[in-house]
Structures are given as C-alpha cells and as structure tokens.
Tab-separated table of C-alpha atoms in Angstrom:
chain	number	residue	atom	x	y	z
A	1	MET	CA	-24.936	-10.371	-66.472
A	2	THR	CA	-25.866	-10.553	-70.139
A	3	GLN	CA	-26.748	-7.346	-71.897
A	4	VAL	CA	-29.457	-7.463	-74.523
A	5	GLU	CA	-29.854	-4.774	-77.141
A	6	ILE	CA	-33.304	-4.484	-78.726
A	7	LEU	CA	-33.270	-2.903	-82.144
A	8	ASP	CA	-36.248	-1.055	-83.597
A	9	ALA	CA	-36.330	-2.416	-87.144
A	10	ALA	CA	-38.508	-0.359	-89.430
A	11	PRO	CA	-39.790	-1.919	-92.643
A	12	ASP	CA	-38.838	-0.291	-95.921
A	13	ARG	CA	-41.406	0.849	-98.478
A	14	SER	CA	-41.816	-2.624	-100.000
A	15	GLY	CA	-42.964	-4.000	-96.609
A	16	GLY	CA	-39.714	-5.856	-95.917
A	17	TYR	CA	-36.814	-4.851	-93.731
A	18	LYS	CA	-33.775	-3.005	-94.944
A	19	VAL	CA	-30.453	-4.690	-94.435
A	20	ASP	CA	-27.838	-2.548	-92.649
A	21	VAL	CA	-24.643	-3.969	-94.252
A	22	THR	CA	-22.489	-2.094	-91.694
A	23	ARG	CA	-23.896	-4.190	-88.836
A	24	GLY	CA	-23.383	-7.754	-90.046
A	25	GLN	CA	-20.623	-9.678	-91.696
A	26	ARG	CA	-20.637	-11.706	-94.873
A	27	ILE	CA	-20.435	-15.457	-94.411
A	28	GLY	CA	-19.510	-16.932	-97.761
A	29	ARG	CA	-19.816	-20.530	-96.532
A	30	VAL	CA	-23.621	-20.283	-96.426
A	31	SER	CA	-23.815	-19.086	-100.042
A	32	SER	CA	-21.234	-21.590	-101.240
A	33	GLU	CA	-23.192	-24.457	-99.686
A	34	TRP	CA	-26.312	-23.246	-101.479
A	35	PHE	CA	-24.418	-22.983	-104.812
A	36	SER	CA	-22.964	-26.441	-104.443
A	37	ARG	CA	-26.448	-27.993	-104.400
A	38	PRO	CA	-27.937	-29.447	-107.576
A	39	ASP	CA	-30.060	-27.055	-109.617
A	40	ASP	CA	-33.294	-28.692	-108.484
A	41	GLU	CA	-32.362	-28.132	-104.820
A	42	ARG	CA	-31.584	-24.378	-105.033
A	43	PHE	CA	-34.641	-22.646	-103.641
A	44	LEU	CA	-34.992	-18.869	-103.625
A	45	SER	CA	-38.093	-18.806	-101.487
A	46	LEU	CA	-39.742	-20.923	-98.871
A	47	SER	CA	-42.761	-21.289	-101.127
A	48	ASP	CA	-40.604	-23.037	-103.743
A	49	LEU	CA	-39.077	-25.251	-101.036
A	50	TYR	CA	-42.536	-26.099	-99.687
A	51	ALA	CA	-43.835	-27.020	-103.147
A	52	SER	CA	-40.912	-29.338	-103.735
A	53	VAL	CA	-41.018	-31.157	-100.406
A	54	ARG	CA	-44.823	-31.368	-100.496
A	55	SER	CA	-44.587	-33.007	-103.930
A	56	ARG	CA	-42.015	-35.473	-102.561
A	57	THR	CA	-44.355	-36.294	-99.647
A	58	GLU	CA	-47.212	-37.030	-102.062
A	59	ARG	CA	-44.979	-39.489	-103.940
A	60	SER	CA	-43.960	-41.293	-100.773
A	61	ARG	CA	-45.452	-44.042	-98.677
A	62	THR	CA	-44.709	-45.527	-95.299
A	63	ARG	CA	-45.493	-49.042	-94.247
A	64	THR	CA	-44.657	-51.515	-91.476
A	65	LEU	CA	-43.284	-54.917	-92.406
A	66	PRO	CA	-41.228	-57.725	-90.885
A	67	SER	CA	-37.481	-57.133	-91.303
A	68	ALA	CA	-36.941	-60.820	-92.134
A	69	ASP	CA	-39.096	-60.387	-95.272
A	70	ILE	CA	-36.715	-57.823	-96.835
A	71	ARG	CA	-34.675	-59.418	-99.626
A	72	VAL	CA	-31.282	-57.985	-100.678
A	73	GLU	CA	-30.433	-58.106	-104.353
A	74	ALA	CA	-26.921	-57.604	-105.625
A	75	ARG	CA	-25.459	-58.907	-108.837
A	76	ASN	CA	-21.836	-59.724	-109.751
A	77	ASP	CA	-22.070	-57.819	-113.053
A	78	ASN	CA	-22.564	-54.474	-111.214
A	79	PRO	CA	-20.320	-54.444	-108.132
A	80	GLU	CA	-21.665	-51.079	-106.889
A	81	LYS	CA	-25.395	-51.589	-107.140
A	82	LEU	CA	-27.361	-53.048	-104.287
A	83	SER	CA	-31.174	-52.993	-104.139
A	84	LEU	CA	-33.880	-54.293	-101.860
A	85	LEU	CA	-37.056	-56.210	-102.575
A	86	LEU	CA	-39.746	-55.349	-100.087
A	87	PRO	CA	-42.829	-57.514	-99.583
A	88	GLY	CA	-45.740	-56.344	-101.735
A	89	SER	CA	-43.569	-54.452	-104.232
A	90	ASP	CA	-42.865	-55.572	-107.790
A	91	GLN	CA	-39.898	-53.239	-108.283
A	92	PRO	CA	-36.688	-53.203	-106.245
A	93	VAL	CA	-35.966	-50.130	-104.113
A	94	ALA	CA	-32.611	-48.392	-103.958
A	95	PRO	CA	-31.441	-47.695	-100.381
A	96	THR	CA	-30.032	-44.238	-99.653
A	97	HIS	CA	-26.797	-43.863	-97.732
A	98	TRP	CA	-28.872	-43.163	-94.642
A	99	SER	CA	-31.320	-46.068	-94.968
A	100	PHE	CA	-28.469	-48.498	-95.713
A	101	GLY	CA	-26.861	-47.422	-92.452
A	102	GLN	CA	-30.140	-47.899	-90.622
A	103	LEU	CA	-30.480	-51.444	-92.002
A	104	ALA	CA	-26.899	-52.302	-91.155
A	105	SER	CA	-27.462	-50.953	-87.592
A	106	LEU	CA	-30.597	-53.037	-87.277
A	107	VAL	CA	-28.653	-56.265	-87.903
A	108	GLY	CA	-25.572	-55.172	-85.959
A	109	ALA	CA	-23.266	-54.837	-88.928
A	110	PRO	CA	-20.800	-51.955	-89.319
A	111	ALA	CA	-22.221	-49.862	-92.166
A	112	ALA	CA	-18.867	-48.187	-92.969
A	113	TYR	CA	-17.265	-51.610	-93.478
A	114	LEU	CA	-20.179	-52.956	-95.603
A	115	ARG	CA	-19.956	-49.840	-97.826
A	116	GLN	CA	-16.361	-50.694	-98.720
A	117	LEU	CA	-17.284	-54.195	-99.934
A	118	PRO	CA	-18.498	-55.050	-103.428
A	119	ALA	CA	-22.307	-54.952	-103.491
A	120	ALA	CA	-22.670	-58.730	-103.834
A	121	LEU	CA	-20.591	-59.385	-100.717
A	122	ALA	CA	-22.257	-56.590	-98.739
A	123	GLY	CA	-25.636	-57.954	-99.862
A	124	ILE	CA	-24.797	-61.497	-98.635
A	125	ASN	CA	-23.840	-60.114	-95.221
A	126	LEU	CA	-26.870	-57.870	-94.969
A	127	GLN	CA	-29.233	-60.646	-96.073
A	128	TYR	CA	-27.767	-63.042	-93.531
A	129	GLY	CA	-28.236	-60.437	-90.813
A	130	LEU	CA	-31.806	-59.725	-91.823
A	131	THR	CA	-32.845	-63.386	-91.884
A	132	SER	CA	-30.882	-64.633	-88.864
A	133	HIS	CA	-31.434	-61.872	-86.307
A	134	ARG	CA	-34.448	-61.683	-84.071
A	135	GLY	CA	-37.278	-60.688	-86.379
A	136	GLU	CA	-38.625	-57.186	-85.900
A	137	GLN	CA	-41.207	-54.975	-87.439
A	138	VAL	CA	-39.718	-51.978	-89.239
A	139	LYS	CA	-41.344	-48.886	-90.764
A	140	THR	CA	-40.103	-47.916	-94.214
A	141	LEU	CA	-40.305	-44.580	-96.016
A	142	GLU	CA	-40.230	-45.105	-99.802
A	143	ILE	CA	-40.255	-42.272	-102.319
A	144	GLU	CA	-41.045	-42.670	-106.022
A	145	ASP	CA	-39.003	-40.322	-108.194
A	146	GLY	CA	-38.385	-42.161	-111.467
A	147	ARG	CA	-37.177	-45.032	-109.355
A	148	THR	CA	-38.274	-46.057	-105.909
A	149	GLU	CA	-35.872	-44.995	-103.178
A	150	LEU	CA	-35.820	-46.304	-99.639
A	151	ARG	CA	-35.207	-43.163	-97.530
A	152	ALA	CA	-35.563	-44.500	-94.012
A	153	VAL	CA	-35.922	-47.723	-91.976
A	154	THR	CA	-37.103	-47.106	-88.441
A	155	GLY	CA	-38.996	-48.800	-85.627
A	156	PRO	CA	-42.730	-49.311	-86.133
A	157	ASP	CA	-43.673	-46.665	-83.527
A	158	TYR	CA	-41.458	-43.931	-85.091
A	159	GLY	CA	-43.375	-40.707	-85.555
A	160	ARG	CA	-42.444	-38.966	-88.776
A	161	ILE	CA	-42.568	-35.223	-89.371
A	162	PHE	CA	-42.609	-34.598	-93.109
A	163	ASP	CA	-40.420	-31.823	-94.470
A	164	HIS	CA	-43.376	-29.794	-95.802
A	165	GLU	CA	-44.780	-29.644	-92.248
A	166	LEU	CA	-41.508	-28.225	-91.006
A	167	VAL	CA	-41.290	-25.690	-93.853
A	168	GLU	CA	-44.867	-24.619	-93.173
A	169	ALA	CA	-44.005	-23.953	-89.497
A	170	VAL	CA	-40.972	-21.891	-90.528
A	171	GLN	CA	-43.109	-19.898	-93.005
A	172	ARG	CA	-45.387	-18.845	-90.157
A	173	ILE	CA	-42.372	-17.130	-88.605
A	174	ALA	CA	-40.315	-16.200	-91.628
A	175	GLY	CA	-42.881	-15.494	-94.332
A	176	ASN	CA	-41.631	-16.429	-97.796
A	177	GLY	CA	-37.978	-15.738	-96.953
A	178	THR	CA	-37.612	-13.153	-99.772
A	179	GLY	CA	-37.461	-9.971	-97.725
A	180	ASP	CA	-41.085	-9.898	-96.576
A	181	THR	CA	-39.772	-10.450	-93.007
A	182	ARG	CA	-36.378	-10.175	-91.325
A	183	TRP	CA	-35.495	-13.708	-92.488
A	184	LYS	CA	-33.933	-14.358	-95.886
A	185	VAL	CA	-33.239	-17.371	-98.123
A	186	PRO	CA	-30.379	-18.059	-98.751
A	187	GLY	CA	-28.845	-16.212	-95.794
A	188	VAL	CA	-25.538	-14.413	-96.224
A	189	LEU	CA	-25.390	-12.116	-93.239
A	190	ASP	CA	-24.644	-12.806	-89.606
A	191	TRP	CA	-27.117	-10.583	-87.775
C-alpha cells in the first residue's frame, strides 16, 4: 500500500510559499542546464517565457504544400550550408536539425548519414528523394527571425499546439513561477 503525506503549506507574508530547505535536496543539473542556455533563452518568469514564445508564434506561419515542390539548394563553395526553396517564397529557408530529420524520414533517407555528408551531396540525395518518391502533401512551420527557419515538416492533418498555449496552461497552475505559487522557475529543489 502506498502511503501519502499531505502537507499543509502556509503562504508567507508576500503571498508565496516558504521553501523549507531541510526537506528537499539541491539538484544542480537543473540550474546548470538553465545556465548553459543562450542569454535570450534564460527566463526568470513564466511571463517572460510566454512573451518570447508568443512573439515567435506571431512571426511564424504554417502552410500545406506538395513535397515534390520543395527544392534543395546547396553550393560547393559552402560545404556546410543547405537551404530549401519552398513554393511561394522568394527567400530560401534554413532547415533546423529537427526539420531536416523529418524531411529525410519523409523520403526514407537516414538523416544521421546525410548529416555527415557535405551539403551539396546531402542536397542531391534529399532532392532526388523529394522528387522521386510518391508525392505527398506536407505541412511546414516557418519562423522569421532575421532569416526564415523551417522548424517542422509534418503531415497535412497534424494538429499543432503552439508553445505560448502550453505556457499559458502552465501559468493557470503555476502562476508566474516566481514564488507566487509553490512552483518556481528555474527549479533547484526536489520536493
């Protein structure tokens, strides 16, 4: 039988909850992961995180297009740069690690192997796969942030939950994550 202990947590004067440091343990890995992030990805509150991911959503677009219409661009003078030309776009888009893997999977190519090749050779293989496989509709998620980045390539019926919607749901439970509830950002204690 599992025993459950219910603690009566009383808020301190500021409205938040006091941390009893004798009850938990410090987990340095959580803080070190937070500190290893780039400066623009270190959020001290859920409100800051929400603002950032909401802004990213406003700069994004999704669309459905035939996979055979995607053109792969890779040049010999830059062996590490591969970009994609999507129908209806003037500018090439840069695939993320994740979206490159999704494209490779779509055409049945091993993404890990393609990543080891020079961009021109990987591009030839990927382009061949896109034009010679059974044509499918794909849904793209593109984000404009100084350059256009292809974040995801999924099936046309894929339902997307944007990050700000998820953060908003967590905020309903966790408040702002700054001590106004029992939840804290970034977490360092194992309750």
